[in-house]
PDB file of C-alpha atoms in Angstrom:
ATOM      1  CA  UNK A   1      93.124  93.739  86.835  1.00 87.00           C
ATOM      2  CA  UNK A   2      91.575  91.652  83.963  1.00 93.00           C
ATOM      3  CA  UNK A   3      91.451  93.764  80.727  1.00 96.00           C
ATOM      4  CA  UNK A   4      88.358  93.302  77.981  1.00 96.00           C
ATOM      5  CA  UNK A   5      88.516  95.330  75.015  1.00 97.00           C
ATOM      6  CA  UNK A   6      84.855  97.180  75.239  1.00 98.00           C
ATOM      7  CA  UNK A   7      85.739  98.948  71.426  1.00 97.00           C
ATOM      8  CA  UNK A   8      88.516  98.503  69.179  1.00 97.00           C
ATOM      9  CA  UNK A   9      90.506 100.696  67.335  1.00 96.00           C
ATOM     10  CA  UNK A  10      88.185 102.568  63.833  1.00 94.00           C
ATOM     11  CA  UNK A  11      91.401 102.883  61.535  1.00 95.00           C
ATOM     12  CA  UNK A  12      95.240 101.207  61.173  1.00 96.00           C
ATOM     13  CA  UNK A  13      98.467 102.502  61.547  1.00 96.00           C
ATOM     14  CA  UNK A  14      98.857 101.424  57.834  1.00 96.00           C
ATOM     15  CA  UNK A  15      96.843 103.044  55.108  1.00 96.00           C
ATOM     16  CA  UNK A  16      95.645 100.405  52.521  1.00 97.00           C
ATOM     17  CA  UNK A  17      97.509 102.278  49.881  1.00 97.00           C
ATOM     18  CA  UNK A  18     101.314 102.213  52.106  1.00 97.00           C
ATOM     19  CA  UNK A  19     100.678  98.169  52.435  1.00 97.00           C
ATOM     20  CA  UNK A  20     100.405  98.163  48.661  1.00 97.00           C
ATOM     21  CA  UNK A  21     103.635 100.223  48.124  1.00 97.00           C
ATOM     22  CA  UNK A  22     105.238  98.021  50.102  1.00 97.00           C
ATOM     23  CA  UNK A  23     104.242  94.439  48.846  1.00 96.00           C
ATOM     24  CA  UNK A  24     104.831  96.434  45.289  1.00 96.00           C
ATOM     25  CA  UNK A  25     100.947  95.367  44.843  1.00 96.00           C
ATOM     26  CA  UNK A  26      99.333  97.793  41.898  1.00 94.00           C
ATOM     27  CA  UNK A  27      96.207  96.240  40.859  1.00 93.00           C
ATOM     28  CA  UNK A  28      93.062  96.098  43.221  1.00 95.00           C
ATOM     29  CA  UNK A  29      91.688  92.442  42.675  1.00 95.00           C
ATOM     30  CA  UNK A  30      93.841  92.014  46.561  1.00 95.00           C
ATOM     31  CA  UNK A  31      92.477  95.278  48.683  1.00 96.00           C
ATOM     32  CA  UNK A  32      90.618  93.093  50.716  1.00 95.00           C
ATOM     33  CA  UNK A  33      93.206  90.726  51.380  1.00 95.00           C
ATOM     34  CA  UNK A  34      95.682  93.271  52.098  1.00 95.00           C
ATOM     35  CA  UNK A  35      93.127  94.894  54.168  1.00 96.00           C
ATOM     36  CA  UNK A  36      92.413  92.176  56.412  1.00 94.00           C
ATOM     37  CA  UNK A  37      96.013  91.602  56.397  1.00 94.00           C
ATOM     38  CA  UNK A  38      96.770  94.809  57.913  1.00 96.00           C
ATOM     39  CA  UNK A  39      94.725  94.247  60.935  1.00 95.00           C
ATOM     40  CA  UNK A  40      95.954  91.078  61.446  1.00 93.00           C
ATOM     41  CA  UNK A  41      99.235  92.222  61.887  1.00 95.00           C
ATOM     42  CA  UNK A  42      98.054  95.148  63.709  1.00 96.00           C
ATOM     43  CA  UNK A  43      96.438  92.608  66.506  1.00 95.00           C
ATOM     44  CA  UNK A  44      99.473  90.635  66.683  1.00 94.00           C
ATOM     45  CA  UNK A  45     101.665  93.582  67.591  1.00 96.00           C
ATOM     46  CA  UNK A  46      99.311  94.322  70.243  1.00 96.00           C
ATOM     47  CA  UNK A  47      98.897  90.690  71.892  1.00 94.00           C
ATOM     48  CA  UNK A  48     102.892  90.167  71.431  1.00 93.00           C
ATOM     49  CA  UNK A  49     103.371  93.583  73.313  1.00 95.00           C
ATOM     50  CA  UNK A  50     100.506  94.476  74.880  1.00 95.00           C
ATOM     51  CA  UNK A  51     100.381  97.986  73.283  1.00 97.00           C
ATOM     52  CA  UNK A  52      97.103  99.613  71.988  1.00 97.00           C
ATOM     53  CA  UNK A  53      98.484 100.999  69.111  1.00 97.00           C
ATOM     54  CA  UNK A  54      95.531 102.776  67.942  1.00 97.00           C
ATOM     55  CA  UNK A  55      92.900 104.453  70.270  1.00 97.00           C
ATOM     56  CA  UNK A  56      90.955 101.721  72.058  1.00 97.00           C
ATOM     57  CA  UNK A  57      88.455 101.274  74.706  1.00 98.00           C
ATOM     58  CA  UNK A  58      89.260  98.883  77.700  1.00 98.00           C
ATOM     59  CA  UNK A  59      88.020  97.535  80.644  1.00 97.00           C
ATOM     60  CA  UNK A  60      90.183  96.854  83.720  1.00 96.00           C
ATOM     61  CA  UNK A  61      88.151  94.419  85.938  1.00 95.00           C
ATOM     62  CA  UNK A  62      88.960  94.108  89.249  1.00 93.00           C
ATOM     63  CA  UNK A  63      87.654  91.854  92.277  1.00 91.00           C
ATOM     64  CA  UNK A  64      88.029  94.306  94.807  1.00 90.00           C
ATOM     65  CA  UNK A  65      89.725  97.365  95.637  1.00 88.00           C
ATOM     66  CA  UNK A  66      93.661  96.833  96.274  1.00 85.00           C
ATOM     67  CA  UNK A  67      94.632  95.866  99.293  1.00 74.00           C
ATOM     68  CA  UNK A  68      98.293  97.509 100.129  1.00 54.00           C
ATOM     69  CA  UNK A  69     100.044  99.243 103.120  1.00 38.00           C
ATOM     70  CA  UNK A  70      97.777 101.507 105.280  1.00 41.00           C
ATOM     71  CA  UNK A  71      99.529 104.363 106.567  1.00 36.00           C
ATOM     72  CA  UNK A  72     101.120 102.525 109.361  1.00 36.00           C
ATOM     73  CA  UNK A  73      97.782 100.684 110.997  1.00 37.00           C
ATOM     74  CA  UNK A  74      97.049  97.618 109.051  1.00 38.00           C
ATOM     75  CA  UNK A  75      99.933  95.882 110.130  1.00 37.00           C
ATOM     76  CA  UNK A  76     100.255  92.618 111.598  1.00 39.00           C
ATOM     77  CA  UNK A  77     100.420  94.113 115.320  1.00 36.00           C
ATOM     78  CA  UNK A  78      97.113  96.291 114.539  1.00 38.00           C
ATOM     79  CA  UNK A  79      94.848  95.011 117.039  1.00 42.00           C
ATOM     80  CA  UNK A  80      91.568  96.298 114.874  1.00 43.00           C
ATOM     81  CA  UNK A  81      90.524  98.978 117.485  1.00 43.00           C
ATOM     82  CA  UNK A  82      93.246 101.546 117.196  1.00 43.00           C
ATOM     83  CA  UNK A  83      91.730 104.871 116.425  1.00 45.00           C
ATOM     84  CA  UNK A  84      92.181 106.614 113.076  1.00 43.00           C
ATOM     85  CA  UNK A  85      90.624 108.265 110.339  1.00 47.00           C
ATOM     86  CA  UNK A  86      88.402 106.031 108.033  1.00 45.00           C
ATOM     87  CA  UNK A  87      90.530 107.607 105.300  1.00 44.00           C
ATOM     88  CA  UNK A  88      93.861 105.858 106.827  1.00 47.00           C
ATOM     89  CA  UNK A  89      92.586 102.398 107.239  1.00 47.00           C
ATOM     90  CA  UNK A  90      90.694 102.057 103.960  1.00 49.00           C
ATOM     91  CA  UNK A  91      92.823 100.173 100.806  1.00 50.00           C
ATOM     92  CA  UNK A  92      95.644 103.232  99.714  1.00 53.00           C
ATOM     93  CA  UNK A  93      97.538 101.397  96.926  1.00 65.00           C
ATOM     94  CA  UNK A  94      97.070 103.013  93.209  1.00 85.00           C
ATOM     95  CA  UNK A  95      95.408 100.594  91.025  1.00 92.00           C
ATOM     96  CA  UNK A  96      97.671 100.668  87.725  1.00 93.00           C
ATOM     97  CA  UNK A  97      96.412 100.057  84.222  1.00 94.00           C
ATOM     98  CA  UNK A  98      99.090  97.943  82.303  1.00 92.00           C
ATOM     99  CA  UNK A  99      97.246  98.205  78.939  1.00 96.00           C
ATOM    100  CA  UNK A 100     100.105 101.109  77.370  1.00 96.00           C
ATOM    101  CA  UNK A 101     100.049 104.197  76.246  1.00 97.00           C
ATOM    102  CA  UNK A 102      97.040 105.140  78.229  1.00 97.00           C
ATOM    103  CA  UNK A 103      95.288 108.052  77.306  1.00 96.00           C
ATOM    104  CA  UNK A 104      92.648 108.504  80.043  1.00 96.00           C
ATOM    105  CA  UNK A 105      90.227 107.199  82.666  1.00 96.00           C
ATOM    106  CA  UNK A 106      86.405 107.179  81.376  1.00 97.00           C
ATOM    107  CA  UNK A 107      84.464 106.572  84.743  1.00 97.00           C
ATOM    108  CA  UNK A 108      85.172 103.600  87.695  1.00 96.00           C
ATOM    109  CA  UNK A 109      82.371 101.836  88.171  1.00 96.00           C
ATOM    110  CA  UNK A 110      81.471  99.479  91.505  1.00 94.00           C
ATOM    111  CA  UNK A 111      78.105  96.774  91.717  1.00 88.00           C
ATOM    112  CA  UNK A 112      75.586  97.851  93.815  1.00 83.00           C
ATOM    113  CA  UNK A 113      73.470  96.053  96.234  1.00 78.00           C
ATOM    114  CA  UNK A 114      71.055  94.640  93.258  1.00 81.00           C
ATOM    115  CA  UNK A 115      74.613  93.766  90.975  1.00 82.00           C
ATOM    116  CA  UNK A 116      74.121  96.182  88.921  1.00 88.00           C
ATOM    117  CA  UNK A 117      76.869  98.737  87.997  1.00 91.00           C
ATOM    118  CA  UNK A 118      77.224 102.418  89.114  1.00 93.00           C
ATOM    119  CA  UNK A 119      79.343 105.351  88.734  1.00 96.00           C
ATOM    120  CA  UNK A 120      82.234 105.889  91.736  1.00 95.00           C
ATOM    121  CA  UNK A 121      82.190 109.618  92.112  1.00 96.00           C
ATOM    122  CA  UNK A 122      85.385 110.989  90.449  1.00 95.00           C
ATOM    123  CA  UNK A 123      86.410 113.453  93.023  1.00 95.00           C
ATOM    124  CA  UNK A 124      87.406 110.349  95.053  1.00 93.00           C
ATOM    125  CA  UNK A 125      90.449 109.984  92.837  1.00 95.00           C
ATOM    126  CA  UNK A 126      92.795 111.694  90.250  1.00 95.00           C
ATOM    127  CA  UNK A 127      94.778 109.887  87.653  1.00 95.00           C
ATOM    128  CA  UNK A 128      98.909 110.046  87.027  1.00 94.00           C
ATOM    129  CA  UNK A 129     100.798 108.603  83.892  1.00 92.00           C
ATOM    130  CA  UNK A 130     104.098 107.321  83.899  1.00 88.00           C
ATOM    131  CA  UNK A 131     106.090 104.901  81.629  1.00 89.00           C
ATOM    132  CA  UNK A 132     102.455 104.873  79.311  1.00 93.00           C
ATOM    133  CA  UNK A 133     100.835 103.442  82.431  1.00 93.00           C
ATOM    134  CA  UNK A 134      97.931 104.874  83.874  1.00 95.00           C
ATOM    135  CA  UNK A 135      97.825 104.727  87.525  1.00 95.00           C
ATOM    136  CA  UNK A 136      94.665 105.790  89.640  1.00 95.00           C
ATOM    137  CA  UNK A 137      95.213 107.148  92.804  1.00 94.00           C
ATOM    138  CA  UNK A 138      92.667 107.749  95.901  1.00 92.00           C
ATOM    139  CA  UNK A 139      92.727 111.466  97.271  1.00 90.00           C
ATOM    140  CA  UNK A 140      93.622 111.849 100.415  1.00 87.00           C
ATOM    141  CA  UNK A 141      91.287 112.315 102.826  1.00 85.00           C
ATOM    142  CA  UNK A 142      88.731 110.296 100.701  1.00 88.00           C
ATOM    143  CA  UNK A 143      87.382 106.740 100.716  1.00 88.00           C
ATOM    144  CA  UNK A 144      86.734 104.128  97.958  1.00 89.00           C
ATOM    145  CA  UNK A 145      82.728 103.108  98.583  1.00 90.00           C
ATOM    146  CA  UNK A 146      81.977  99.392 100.161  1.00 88.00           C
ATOM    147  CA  UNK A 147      82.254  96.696  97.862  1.00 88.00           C
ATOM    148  CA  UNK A 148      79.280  94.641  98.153  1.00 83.00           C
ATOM    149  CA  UNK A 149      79.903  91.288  95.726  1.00 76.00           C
ATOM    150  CA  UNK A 150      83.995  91.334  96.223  1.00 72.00           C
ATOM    151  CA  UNK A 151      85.205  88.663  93.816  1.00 72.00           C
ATOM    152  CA  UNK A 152      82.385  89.034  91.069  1.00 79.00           C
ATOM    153  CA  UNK A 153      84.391  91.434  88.860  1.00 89.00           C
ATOM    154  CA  UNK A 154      82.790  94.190  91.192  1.00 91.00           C
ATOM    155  CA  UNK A 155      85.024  97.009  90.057  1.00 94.00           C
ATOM    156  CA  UNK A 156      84.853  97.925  86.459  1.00 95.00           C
ATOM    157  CA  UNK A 157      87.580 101.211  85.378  1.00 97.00           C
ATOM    158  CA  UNK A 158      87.083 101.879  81.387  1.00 98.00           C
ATOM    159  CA  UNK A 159      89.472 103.516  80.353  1.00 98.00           C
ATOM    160  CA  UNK A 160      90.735 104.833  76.675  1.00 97.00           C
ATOM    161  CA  UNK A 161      94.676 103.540  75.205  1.00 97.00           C
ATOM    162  CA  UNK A 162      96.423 104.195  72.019  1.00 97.00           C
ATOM    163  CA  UNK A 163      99.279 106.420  70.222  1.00 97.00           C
ATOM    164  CA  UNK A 164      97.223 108.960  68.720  1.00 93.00           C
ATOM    165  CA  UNK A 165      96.874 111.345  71.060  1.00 88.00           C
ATOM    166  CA  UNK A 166      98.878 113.921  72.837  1.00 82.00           C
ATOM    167  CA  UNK A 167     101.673 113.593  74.663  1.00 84.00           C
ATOM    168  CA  UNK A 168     102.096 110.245  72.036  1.00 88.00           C
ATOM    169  CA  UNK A 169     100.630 111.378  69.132  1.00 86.00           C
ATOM    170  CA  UNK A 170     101.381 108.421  66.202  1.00 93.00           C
ATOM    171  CA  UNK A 171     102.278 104.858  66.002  1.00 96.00           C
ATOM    172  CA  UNK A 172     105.859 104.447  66.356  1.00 96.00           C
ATOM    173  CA  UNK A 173     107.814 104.611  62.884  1.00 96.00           C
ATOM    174  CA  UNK A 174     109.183 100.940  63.873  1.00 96.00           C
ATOM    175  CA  UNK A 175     106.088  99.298  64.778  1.00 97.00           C
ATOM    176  CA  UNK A 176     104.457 101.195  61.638  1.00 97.00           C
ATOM    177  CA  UNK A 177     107.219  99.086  59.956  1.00 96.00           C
ATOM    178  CA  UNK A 178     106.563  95.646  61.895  1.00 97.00           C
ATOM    179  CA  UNK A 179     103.335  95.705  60.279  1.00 96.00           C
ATOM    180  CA  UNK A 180     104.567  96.328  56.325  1.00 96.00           C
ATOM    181  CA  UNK A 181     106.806  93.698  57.087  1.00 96.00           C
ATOM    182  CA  UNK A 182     104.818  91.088  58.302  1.00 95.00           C
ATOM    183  CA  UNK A 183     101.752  92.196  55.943  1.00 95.00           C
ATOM    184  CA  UNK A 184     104.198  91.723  52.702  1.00 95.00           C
ATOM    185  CA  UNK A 185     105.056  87.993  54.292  1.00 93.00           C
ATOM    186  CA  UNK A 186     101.829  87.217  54.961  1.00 92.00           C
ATOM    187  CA  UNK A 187     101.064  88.204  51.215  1.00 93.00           C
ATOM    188  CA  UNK A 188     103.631  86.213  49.531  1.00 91.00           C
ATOM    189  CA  UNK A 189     102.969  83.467  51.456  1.00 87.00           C
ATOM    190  CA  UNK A 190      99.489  82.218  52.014  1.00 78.00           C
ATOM    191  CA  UNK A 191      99.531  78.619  53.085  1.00 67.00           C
ATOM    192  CA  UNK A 192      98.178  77.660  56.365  1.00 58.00           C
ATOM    193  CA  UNK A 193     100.508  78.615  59.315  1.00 54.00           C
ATOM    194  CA  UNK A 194     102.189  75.524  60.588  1.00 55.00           C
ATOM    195  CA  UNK A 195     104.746  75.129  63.234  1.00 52.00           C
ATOM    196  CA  UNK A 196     107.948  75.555  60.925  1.00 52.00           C
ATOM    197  CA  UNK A 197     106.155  76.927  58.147  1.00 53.00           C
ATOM    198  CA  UNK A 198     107.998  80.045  55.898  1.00 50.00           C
ATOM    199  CA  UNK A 199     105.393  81.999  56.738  1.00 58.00           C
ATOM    200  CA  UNK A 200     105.768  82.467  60.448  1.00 73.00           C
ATOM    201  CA  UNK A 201     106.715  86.133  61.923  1.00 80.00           C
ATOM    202  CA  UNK A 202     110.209  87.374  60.340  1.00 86.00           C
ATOM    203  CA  UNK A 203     112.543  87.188  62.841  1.00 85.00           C
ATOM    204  CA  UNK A 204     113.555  90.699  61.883  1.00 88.00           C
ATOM    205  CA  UNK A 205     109.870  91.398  63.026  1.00 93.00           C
ATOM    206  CA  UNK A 206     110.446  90.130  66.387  1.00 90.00           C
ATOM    207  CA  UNK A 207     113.325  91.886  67.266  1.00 92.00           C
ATOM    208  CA  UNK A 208     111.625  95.003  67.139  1.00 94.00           C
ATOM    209  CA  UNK A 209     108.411  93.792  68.808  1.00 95.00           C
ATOM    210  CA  UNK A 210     110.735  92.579  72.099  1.00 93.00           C
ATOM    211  CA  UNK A 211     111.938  96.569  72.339  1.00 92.00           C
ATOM    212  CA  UNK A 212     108.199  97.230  73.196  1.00 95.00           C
ATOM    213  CA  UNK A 213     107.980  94.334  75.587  1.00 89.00           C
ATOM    214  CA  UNK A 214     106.910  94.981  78.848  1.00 81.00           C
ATOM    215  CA  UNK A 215     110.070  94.625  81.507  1.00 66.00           C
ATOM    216  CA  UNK A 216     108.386  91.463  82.866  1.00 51.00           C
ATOM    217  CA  UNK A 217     107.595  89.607  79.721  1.00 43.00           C
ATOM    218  CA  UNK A 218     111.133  90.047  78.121  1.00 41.00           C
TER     219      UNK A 218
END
């Protein structure tokens, strides 16, 4: 799925007041620097590991419904006519959220016949979480409804990601640190960030960011 952020996150994993401590900042002619700085840092962790590291709002956009294995009849000896539940020859993969640590499924939505979007009914499917992925998973028995404009972005699941809530409850202490570290850089030095400039990411900083890596991107 394509991912949009729909709302991002209302507070940081560091307080304006910790950044300060750190940089060993005690005057407040620089809160809005530091401020901005803070979020900065927080969006890089993010797009280097595609965490949400505070509570967000996402949209996974998907073309169509996945296509997968189907119980033993859509394979490539099926001749089309062999008779079976509607349940068993409908799409049965999960469709997984890789935006991490998900917290929960809002509503799936699918495009009508007039394009515009409305609610899938959620007794259709239940959700699972595993590794911080969210995974949604059609019941059995059930079908996913007829997608009328497949390849339009005709599947819309928002969904809600972040640390702080349960089972995750806070931003890692080593990404809270990532952040100090590259906020006090960022601080001390300003000039525009050119390729081999001093003020690219401490390499300290990316150590720890490549422990929160996805598998894949490693």
């Amino acid at each position: 799925p394509r991912l949009r952020l729909v709302t991002d996150a209302t507070s940081e994993p560091v307080s304006l007041s910790d950044a300060k401590a750190f940089c060993r900042v005690d005057i407040s002619t620089d809160d809005a620097l530091i401020t901005s700085l803070i979020t900065a840092a927080r969006r890089y962790v993010e797009k280097q590991t595609g965490l949400a590291l505070k509570t967000q709002t996402w949209a996974a956009v998907l073309d169509n419904w996945p296509e997968g294995v189907k119980q033993g009849l859509g394979g490539p000896w099926w001749d089309g006519v062999r008779d079976a539940p509607l349940s068993l020859v409908t799409p049965t993969t999960v469709i997984e959220i890789s935006k991490r640590p998900f917290q929960a499924i809002t509503n799936v939505k699918l495009r009508d016949a007039y394009g515009t979007l409305t609610t899938v009914d959620s007794s259709i499917y239940w959700t699972e979480v595993s590794d911080m992925r969210g995974r949604i998973n059609r019941k059995l028995g059930q079908i996913w409804p007829v997608v009328i404009y497949a390849g339009s972005g005709a599947i819309e699941v928002t969904f809600t990601a972040g640390f702080d809530a349960s089972p995750y409850e806070g931003v890692p202490d080593d990404l809270v640190t990532a952040i100090k570290v590259m906020v006090k850089h960022w601080y001390d030095f300003r000039e525009p960030i050119t390729e081999g400039s001093v003020a690219k990411v401490p390499m300290h900083v990316g150590e720890i960011l490549k422990n929160w890596m996805p598998m894949r991107l490693r």
